[in-house]
Coordinates of C-alpha atoms in Angstrom, one line a residue:
X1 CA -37.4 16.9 19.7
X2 CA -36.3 15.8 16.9
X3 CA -34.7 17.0 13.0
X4 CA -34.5 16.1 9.8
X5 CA -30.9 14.4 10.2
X6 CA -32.3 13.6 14.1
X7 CA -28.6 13.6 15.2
X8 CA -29.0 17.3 14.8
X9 CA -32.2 17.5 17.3
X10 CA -31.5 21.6 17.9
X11 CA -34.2 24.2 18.4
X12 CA -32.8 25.2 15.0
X13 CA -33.1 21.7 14.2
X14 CA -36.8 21.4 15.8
X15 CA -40.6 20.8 15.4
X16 CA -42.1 22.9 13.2
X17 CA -45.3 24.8 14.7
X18 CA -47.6 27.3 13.0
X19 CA -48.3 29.1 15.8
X20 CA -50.1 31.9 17.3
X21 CA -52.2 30.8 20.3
X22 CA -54.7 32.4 22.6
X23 CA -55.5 31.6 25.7
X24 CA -58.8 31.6 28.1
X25 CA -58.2 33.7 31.1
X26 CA -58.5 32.3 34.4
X27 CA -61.0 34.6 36.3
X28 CA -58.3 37.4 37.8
X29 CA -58.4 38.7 41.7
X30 CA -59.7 41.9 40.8
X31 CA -59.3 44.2 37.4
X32 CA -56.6 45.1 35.5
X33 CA -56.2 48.5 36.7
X34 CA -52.3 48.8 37.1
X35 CA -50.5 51.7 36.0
X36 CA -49.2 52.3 32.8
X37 CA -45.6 52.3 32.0
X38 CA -43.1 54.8 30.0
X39 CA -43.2 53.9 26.6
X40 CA -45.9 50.9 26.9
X41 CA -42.4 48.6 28.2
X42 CA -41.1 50.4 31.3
X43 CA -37.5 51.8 31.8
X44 CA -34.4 49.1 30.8
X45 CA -33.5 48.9 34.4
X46 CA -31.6 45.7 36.2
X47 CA -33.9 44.3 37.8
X48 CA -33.9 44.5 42.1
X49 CA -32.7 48.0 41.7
X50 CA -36.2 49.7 43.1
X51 CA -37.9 47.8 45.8
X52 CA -36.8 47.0 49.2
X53 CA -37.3 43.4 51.4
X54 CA -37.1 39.2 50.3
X55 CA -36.9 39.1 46.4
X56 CA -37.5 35.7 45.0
X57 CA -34.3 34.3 43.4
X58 CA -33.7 35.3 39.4
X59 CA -33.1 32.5 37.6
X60 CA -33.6 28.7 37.8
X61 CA -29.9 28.4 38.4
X62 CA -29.9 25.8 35.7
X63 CA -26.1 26.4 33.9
X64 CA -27.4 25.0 30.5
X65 CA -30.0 28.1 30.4
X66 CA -28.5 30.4 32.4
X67 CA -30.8 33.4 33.3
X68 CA -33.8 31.2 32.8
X69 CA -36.3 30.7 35.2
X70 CA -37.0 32.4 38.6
X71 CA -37.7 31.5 42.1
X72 CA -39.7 32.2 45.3
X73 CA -42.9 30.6 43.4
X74 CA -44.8 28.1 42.0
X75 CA -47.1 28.8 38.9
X76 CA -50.3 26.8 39.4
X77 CA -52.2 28.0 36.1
X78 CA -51.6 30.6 33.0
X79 CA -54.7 31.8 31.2
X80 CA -53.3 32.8 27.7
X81 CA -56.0 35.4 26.3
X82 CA -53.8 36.2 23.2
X83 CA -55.2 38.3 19.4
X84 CA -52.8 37.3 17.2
X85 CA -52.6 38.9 13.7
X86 CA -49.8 37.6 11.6
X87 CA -49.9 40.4 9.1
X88 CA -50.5 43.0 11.8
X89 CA -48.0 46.0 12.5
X90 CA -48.0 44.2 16.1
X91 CA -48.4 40.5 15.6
X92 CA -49.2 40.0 19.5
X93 CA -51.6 41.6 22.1
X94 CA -52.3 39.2 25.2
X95 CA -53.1 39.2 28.8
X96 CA -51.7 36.7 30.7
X97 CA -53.1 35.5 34.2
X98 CA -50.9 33.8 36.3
X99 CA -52.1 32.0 39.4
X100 CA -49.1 30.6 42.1
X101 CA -48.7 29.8 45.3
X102 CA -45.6 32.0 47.0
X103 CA -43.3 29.3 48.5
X104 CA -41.3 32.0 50.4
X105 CA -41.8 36.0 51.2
X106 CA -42.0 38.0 48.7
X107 CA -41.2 41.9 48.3
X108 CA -41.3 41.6 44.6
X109 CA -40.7 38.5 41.8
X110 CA -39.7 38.0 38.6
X111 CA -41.4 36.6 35.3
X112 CA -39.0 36.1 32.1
X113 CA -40.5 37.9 29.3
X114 CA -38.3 39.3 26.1
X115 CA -38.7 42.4 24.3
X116 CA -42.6 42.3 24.6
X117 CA -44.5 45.9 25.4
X118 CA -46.2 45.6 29.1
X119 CA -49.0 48.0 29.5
X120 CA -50.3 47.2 33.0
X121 CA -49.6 45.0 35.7
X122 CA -51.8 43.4 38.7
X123 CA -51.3 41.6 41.6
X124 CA -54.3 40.9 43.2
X125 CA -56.6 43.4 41.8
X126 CA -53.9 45.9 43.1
X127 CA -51.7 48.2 40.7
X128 CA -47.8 46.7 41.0
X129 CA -44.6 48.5 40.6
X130 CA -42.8 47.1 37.6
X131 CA -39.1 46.8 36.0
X132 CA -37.4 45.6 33.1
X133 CA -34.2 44.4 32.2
X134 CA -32.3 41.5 30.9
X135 CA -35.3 39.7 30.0
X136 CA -36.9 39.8 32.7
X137 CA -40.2 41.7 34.4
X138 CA -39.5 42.8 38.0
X139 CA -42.9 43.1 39.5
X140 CA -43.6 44.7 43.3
X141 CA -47.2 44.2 44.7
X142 CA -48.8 46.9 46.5
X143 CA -47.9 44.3 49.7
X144 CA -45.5 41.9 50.0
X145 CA -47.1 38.2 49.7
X146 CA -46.8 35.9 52.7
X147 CA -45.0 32.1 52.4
X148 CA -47.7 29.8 51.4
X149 CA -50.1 32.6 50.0
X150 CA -51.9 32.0 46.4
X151 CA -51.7 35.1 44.4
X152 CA -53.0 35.8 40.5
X153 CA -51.0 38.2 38.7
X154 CA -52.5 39.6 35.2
X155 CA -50.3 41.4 32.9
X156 CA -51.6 43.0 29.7
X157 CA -48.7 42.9 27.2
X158 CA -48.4 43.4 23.2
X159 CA -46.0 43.8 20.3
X160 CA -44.5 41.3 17.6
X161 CA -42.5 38.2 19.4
X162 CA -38.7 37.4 18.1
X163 CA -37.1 34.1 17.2
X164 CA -34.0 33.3 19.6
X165 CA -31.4 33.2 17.7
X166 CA -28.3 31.4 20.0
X167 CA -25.2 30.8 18.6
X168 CA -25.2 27.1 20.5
X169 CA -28.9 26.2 20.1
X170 CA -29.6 27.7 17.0
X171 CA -32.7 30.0 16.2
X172 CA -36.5 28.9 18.0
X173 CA -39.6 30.3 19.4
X174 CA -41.9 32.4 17.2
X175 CA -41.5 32.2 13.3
X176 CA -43.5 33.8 10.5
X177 CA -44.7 31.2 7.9
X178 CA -46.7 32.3 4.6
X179 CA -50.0 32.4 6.2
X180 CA -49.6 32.3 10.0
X181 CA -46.8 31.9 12.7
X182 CA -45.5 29.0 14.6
X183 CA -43.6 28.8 17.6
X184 CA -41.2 26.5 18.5
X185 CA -39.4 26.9 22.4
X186 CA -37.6 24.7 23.5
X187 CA -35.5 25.4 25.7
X188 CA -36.6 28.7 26.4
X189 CA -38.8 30.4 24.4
X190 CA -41.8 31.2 25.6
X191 CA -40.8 34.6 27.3
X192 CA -41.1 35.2 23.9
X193 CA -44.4 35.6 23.5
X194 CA -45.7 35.3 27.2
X195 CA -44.4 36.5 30.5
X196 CA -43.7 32.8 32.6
X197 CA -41.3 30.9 35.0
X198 CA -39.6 29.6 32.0
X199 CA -38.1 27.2 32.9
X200 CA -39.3 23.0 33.0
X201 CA -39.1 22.5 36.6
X202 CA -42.0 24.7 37.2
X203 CA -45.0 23.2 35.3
X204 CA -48.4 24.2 35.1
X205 CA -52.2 24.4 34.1
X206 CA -52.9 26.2 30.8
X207 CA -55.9 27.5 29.2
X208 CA -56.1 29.4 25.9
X209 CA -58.4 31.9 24.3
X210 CA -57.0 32.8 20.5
X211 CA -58.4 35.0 18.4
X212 CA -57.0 35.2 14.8
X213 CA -58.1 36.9 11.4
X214 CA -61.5 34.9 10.3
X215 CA -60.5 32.6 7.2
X216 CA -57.4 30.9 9.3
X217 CA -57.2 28.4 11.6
X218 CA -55.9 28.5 15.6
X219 CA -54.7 24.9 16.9
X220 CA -53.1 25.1 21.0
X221 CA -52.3 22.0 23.1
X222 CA -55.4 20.1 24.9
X223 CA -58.6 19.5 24.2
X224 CA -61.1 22.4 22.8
X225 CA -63.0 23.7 25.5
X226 CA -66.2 22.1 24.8
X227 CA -64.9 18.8 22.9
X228 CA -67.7 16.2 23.7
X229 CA -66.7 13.4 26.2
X230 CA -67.4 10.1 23.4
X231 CA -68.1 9.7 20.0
X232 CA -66.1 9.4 16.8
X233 CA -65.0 5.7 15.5
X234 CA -61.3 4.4 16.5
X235 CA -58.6 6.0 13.9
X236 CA -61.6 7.6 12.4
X237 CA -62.8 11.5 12.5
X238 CA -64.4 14.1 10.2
X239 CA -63.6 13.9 7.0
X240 CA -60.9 16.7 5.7
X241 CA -62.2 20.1 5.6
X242 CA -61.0 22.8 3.6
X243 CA -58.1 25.4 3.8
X244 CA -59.0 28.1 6.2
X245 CA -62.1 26.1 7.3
X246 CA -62.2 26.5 11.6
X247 CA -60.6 24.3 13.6
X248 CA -61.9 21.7 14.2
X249 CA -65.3 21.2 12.9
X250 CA -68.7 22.5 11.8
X251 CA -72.2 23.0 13.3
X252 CA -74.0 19.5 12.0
X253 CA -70.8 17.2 11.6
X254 CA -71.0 13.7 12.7
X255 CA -69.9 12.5 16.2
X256 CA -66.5 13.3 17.3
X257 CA -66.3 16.7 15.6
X258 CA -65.3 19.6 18.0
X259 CA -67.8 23.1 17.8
X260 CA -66.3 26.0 15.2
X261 CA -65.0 28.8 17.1
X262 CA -67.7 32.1 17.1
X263 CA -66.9 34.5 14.0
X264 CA -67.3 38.3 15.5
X265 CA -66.8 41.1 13.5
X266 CA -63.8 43.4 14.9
X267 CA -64.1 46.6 12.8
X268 CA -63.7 46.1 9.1
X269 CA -62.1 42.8 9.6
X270 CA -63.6 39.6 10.9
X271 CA -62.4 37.5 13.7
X272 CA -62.5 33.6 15.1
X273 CA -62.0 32.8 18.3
X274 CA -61.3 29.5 19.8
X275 CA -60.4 28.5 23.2
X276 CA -58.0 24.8 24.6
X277 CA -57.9 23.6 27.5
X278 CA -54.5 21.6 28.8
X279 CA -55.8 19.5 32.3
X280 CA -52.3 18.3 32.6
X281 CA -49.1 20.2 33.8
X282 CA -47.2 20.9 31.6
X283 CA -43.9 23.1 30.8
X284 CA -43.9 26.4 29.2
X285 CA -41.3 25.3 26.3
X286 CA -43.9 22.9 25.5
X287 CA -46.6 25.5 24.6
X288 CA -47.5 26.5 21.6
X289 CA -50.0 28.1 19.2
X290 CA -50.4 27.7 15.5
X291 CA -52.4 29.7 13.6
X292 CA -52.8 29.4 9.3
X293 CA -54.4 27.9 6.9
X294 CA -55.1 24.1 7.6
X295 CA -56.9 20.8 6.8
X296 CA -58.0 19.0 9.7
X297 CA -58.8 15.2 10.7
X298 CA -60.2 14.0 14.5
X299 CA -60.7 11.0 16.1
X300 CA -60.0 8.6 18.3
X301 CA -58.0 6.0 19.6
X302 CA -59.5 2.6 20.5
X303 CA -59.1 3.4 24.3
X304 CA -61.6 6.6 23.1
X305 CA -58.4 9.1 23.5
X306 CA -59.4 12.4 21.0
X307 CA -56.7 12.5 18.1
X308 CA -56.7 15.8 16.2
X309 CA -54.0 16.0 13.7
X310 CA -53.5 19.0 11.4
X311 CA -51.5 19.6 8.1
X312 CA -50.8 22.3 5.7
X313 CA -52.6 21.3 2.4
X314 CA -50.3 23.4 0.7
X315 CA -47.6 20.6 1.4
X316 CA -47.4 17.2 0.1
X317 CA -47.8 15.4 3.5
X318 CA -51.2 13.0 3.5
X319 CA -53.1 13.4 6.2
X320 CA -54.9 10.3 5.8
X321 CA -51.7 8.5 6.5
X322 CA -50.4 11.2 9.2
X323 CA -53.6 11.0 11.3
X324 CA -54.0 6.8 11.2
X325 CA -50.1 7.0 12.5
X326 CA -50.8 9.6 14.8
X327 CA -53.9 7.3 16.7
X328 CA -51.6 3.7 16.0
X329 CA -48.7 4.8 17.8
X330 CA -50.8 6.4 20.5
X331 CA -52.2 3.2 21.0
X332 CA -49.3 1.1 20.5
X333 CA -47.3 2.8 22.9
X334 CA -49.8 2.4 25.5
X335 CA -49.5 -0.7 25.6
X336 CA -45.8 -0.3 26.0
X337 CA -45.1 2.6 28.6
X338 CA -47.8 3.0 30.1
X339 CA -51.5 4.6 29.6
X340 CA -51.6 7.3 27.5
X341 CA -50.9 10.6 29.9
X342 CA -53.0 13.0 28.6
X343 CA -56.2 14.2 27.7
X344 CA -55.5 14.4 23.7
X345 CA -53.1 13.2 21.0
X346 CA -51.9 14.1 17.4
X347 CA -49.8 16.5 15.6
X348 CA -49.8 19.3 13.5
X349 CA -47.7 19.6 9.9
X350 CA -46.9 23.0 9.2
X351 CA -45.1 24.7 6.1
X352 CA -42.4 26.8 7.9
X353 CA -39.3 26.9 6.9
X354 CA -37.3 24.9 9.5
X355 CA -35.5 21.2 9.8
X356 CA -37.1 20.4 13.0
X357 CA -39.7 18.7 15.1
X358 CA -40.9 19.3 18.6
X359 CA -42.7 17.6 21.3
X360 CA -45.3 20.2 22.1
X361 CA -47.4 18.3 24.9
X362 CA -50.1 16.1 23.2
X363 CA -49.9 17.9 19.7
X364 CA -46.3 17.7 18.2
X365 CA -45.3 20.0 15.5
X366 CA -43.3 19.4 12.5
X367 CA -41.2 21.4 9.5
X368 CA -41.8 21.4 6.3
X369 CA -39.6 18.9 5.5
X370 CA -41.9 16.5 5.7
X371 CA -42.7 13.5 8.4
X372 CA -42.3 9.8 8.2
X373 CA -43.5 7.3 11.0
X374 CA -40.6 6.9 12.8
X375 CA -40.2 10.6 13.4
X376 CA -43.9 10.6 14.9
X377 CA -43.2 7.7 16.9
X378 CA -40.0 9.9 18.8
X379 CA -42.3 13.1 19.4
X380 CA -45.3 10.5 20.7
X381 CA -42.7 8.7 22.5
X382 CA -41.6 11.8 24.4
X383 CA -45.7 12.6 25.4
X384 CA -44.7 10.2 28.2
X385 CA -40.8 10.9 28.3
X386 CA -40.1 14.6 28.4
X387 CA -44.2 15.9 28.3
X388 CA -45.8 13.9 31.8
X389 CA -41.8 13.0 33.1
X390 CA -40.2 16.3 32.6
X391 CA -36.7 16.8 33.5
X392 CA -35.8 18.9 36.6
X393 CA -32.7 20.4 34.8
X394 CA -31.7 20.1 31.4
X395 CA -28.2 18.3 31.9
X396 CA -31.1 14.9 32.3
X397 CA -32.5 15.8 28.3
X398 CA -31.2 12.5 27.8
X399 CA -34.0 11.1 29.8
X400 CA -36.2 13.4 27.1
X401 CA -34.2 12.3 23.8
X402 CA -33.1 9.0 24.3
X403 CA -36.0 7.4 25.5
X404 CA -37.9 9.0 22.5
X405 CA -35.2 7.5 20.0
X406 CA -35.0 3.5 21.6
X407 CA -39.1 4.4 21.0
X408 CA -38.3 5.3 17.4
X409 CA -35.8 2.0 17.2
X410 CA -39.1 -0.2 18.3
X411 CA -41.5 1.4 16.1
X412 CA -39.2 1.2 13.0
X413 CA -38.8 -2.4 14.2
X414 CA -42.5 -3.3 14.5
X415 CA -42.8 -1.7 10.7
X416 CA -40.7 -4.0 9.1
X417 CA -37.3 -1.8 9.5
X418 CA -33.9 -2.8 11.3
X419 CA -34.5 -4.7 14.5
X420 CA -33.7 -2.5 17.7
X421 CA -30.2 -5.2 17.9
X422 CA -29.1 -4.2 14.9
X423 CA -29.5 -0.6 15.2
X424 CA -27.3 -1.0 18.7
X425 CA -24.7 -2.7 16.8
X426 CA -24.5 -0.8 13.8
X427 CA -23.8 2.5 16.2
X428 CA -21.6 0.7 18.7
X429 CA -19.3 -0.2 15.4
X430 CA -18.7 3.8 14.6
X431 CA -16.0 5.8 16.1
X432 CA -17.9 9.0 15.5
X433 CA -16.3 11.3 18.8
X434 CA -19.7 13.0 19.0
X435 CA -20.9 9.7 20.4
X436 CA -18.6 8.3 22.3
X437 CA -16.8 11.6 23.7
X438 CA -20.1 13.0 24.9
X439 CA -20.9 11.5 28.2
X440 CA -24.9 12.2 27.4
X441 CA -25.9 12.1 31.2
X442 CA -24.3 15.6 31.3
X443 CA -23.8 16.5 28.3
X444 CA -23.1 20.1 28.6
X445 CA -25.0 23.2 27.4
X446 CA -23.0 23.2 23.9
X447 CA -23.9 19.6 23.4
X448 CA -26.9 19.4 25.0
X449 CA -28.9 18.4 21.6
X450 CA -25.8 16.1 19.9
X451 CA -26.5 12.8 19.1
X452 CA -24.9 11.3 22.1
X453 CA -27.8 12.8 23.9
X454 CA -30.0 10.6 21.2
X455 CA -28.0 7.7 20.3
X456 CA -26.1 6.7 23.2
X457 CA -28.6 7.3 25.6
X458 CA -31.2 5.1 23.4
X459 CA -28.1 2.8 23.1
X460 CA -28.0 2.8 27.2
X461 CA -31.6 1.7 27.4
X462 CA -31.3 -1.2 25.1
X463 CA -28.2 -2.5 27.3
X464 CA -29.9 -2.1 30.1
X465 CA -32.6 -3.8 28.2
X466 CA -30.0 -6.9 27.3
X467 CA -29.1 -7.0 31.3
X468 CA -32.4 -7.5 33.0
X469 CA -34.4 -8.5 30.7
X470 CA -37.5 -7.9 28.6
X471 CA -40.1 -8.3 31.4
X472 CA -37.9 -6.5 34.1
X473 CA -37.0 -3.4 31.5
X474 CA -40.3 -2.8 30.3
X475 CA -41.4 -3.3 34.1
X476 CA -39.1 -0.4 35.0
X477 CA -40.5 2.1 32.2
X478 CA -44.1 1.7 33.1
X479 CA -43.1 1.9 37.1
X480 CA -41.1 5.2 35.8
X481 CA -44.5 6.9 33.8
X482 CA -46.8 5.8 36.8
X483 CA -45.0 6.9 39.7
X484 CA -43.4 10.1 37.7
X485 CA -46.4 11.3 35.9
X486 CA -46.6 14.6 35.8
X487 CA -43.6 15.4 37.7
X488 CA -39.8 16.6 37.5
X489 CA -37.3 13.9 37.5
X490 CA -33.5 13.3 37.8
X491 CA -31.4 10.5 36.6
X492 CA -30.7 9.1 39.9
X493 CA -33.9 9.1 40.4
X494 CA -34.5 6.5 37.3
X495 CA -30.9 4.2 38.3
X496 CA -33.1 4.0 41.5
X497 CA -36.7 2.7 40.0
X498 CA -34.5 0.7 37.3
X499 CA -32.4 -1.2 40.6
X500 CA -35.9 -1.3 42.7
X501 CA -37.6 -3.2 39.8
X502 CA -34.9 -5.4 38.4
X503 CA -33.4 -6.3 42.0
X504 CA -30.0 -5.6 40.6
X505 CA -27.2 -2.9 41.3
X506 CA -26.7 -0.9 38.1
X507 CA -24.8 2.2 39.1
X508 CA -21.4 1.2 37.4
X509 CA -23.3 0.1 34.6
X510 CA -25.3 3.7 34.4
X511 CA -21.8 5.3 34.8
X512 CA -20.0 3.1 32.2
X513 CA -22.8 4.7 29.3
X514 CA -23.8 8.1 30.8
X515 CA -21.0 9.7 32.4
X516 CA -17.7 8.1 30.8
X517 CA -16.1 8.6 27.7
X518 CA -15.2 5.8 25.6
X519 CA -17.1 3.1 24.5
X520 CA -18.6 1.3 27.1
X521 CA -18.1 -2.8 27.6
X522 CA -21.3 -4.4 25.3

């Protein structure tokens, strides 16, 4: 993530998203025949108050987001089927299948989900008891699920999502713009809009289905579902298409275009519907789902990776030069850390009314504020740092945020801006506290998006950079995205791959810059 001052890289300092996504449905164990609750949402009960017998744990138990998160599971897939109006009395209506694998007994489970109406609830096939409270959905099958048994759960939800507003994080998740909505989650807020284990340590597939109002345009993470497997030229694409046009492309466009979404009528008013597919795992904070009016380029890089990058025309931004960034730094990073990890790449520019950008996997978003190359080089960076090497709990965001900044320090480099020394020295001169007070390996949850967590910890890669050496240190990242692709990581776990590669011992040095306060020896 990062903001507009970057030292300020809070949810209300974040990526701006237009957002309003769909999703396609996995195919659900059975129908969705559960019962309906009082009121459309259920009694405001504490959850574990109705059913009897092995509950999974409910939360994470992650102190930074407390409450977030639940146990007894793993979520394999969500299939997002999601109508979004953003002028609608009820913004939302979705049906969320979730497919995980039980990795203990279960009576009953939780998912987190805010505020949101629930209508009916499967597990399955079969009708399921719910309960809500506190943010979360209590759900009790018709019979409790075995250790190691798969299970789908559907849930059929509606209503009109809020932004969290946290008095330490700052406000995040869904946000009305002019034409559309974004959303924006980190750390925790997609119960906002759809029931998860929200929480990063439990990634998963995704597929969306969205259907919006026809003359505006969906955009989710991945690939749309029937994008064709070559064509397009390097850094090229389709040429700019019109406000409102669908996304992305046109029956007859040249190679590389993706097929427009089928335009239904749905009453008096029109629909489009468009559906993404994410092959990667990926955490629910990085969801998202933008929906507005937008101009559209797509491509490729060199190494034949789809770009699709996306901006507001009614801001000033160029795509031209957003979308050739977007496919260099893709490629130049490559080079650097590692193939690219996912199926798709760009970003999307969005005119909402925040100071923030976020690292939603393989399509950041940005604010309205505007985006320069360095900023798209630290929400690229983190498609391999934070996206495909996702932190187990979020005291490690500096694995996230100060990877992506030393990233940012190259690129600025490699475009004629201060070397990557002289940005070190020119922070290890200040005496700012909130660098050097600020251990950033565990920051804490009030400073868990300070600019320790940035700058010192892209400070402690280029020591560790100055200590072993070019070859060894950029040896160690690309042994770090290869072996932890796709997976949950710890700091020790890094100190580890960075002593196995390098042959030296580095723990005083790892505690000297992310766990002590004071300026660390140069």
């Amino acid at each position: 993530m990062a903001g507009q001052d970057r030292r300020s890289h809070r949810p209300g300092a974040r990526a701006a998203l237009r957002g309003v996504a769909g999703v396609a449905v996995l195919a659900a164990a059975g129908t969705l025949t559960a019962c309906q609750l009082p009121g459309g949402d259920g009694p405001e009960q504490a959850p574990g108050t109705a059913a009897t017998g092995p509950a999974g744990p409910t939360s994470a138990g992650d102190p930074y987001v407390p409450g977030d998160g639940n146990g007894g599971y793993d979520v394999r897939h969500y299939g997002l089927k999601l109508t979004i109006t953003p002028d609608g009395a009820e913004q939302l209506s979705g049906t969320a299948t979730i497919t995980a694998k039980a990795t203990e007994r279960l009576a009953r489970f939780n998912l987190d989900l805010t505020d949101l109406k629930v209508a009916k609830v499967t597990v399955n096939g079969k009708a399921a008891r719910t309960q809500r409270g506190r943010g979360e959905l209590e759900i009790t099958p018709s019979e409790p699920l075995k250790k190691g048994a798969e299970f789908t759960t559907v849930v059929a939800y509606s209503g009109t999502p809020q932004p969290v507003d946290d008095p330490i994080l700052g406000t995040y998740g869904w946000i009305r713009t002019p034409d559309g909505v974004f959303v924006a989650c980190q750390p925790s807020g997609a119960q906002t809009w759809f029931p998860s284990n929200d929480h990063p340590s439990d990634k998963a597939l995704f597929d969306f289905e969205i259907t919006v109002p026809a003359g505006l345009t969906a955009v989710a993470n991945g690939i749309p579902e029937t994008m064709p497997a070559g064509g397009g030229s390097p850094g090229g694409g389709a040429p700019e298409r019109t406000p409102g046009a669908p996304l992305p492309g046109t029956p007859g466009e040249e190679p590389g275009g993706t097929p427009a979404p089928a335009i239904s009528p749905v009453g008096a008013r029109a629909t489009t519907t468009s559906k993404w597919h994410v092959e990667n795992p990926m955490a629910t904070y990085l969801a998202t789902v933008t929906v507005g009016e937008f101009a559209v380029r797509d491509g490729r890089t060199a190494a034949g990776v789809p770009v699709i990058s996306v901006a507001d025309p009614s801001l000033p931004t160029s795509l031209d030069a957003f979308h050739r960034t977007n496919v260099q730094v893709t490629e130049e990073f490559a080079k650097l850390f590692g193939p690219y990890p996912f199926a798709s790449s760009g970003g999307i520019v969005d005119n909402a009314d925040v100071g923030f950008a976020l690292e939603t996997q393989t399509r950041p978003v940005y604010g309205a504020y505007g985006v320069t190359p360095t900023l798209i080089a630290h929400e690229l960076a983190h498609q391999w740092f934070g996206d495909s090497v996702s932190v187990t709990r979020w005291k490690d965001i500096w694995l996230n945020e100060g990877f992506a900044t030393y990233a940012e320090w190259i690129w600025g480099e490699r475009s004629g801006g201060p070397t990557v020394q002289e940005q070190f020295d020119q922070l290890y001169e200040t005496d700012a506290r909130e660098l050097w007070d600020v251990p950033p390996g565990d920051p804490g949850r009030q400073d868990m998006f300070a600019r320790s967590v940035y700058d010192r910890g892209g400070m402690t890669l280029h020591a560790l950079r100055r200590k072993v050496g070019d070859d060894a240190f950029f040896k160690i990242l690309k042994t770090w995205t290869k072996e932890k692709r796709n997976a949950n990581v710890t700091t020790p776990q890094f100190v580890d791959t960075a002593e196995r590669v390098s042959g030296e011992r580095l723990d005083a040095f790892f505690d000297a810059w992310l766990y002590e306060k004071g300026r660390p020896p140069r």
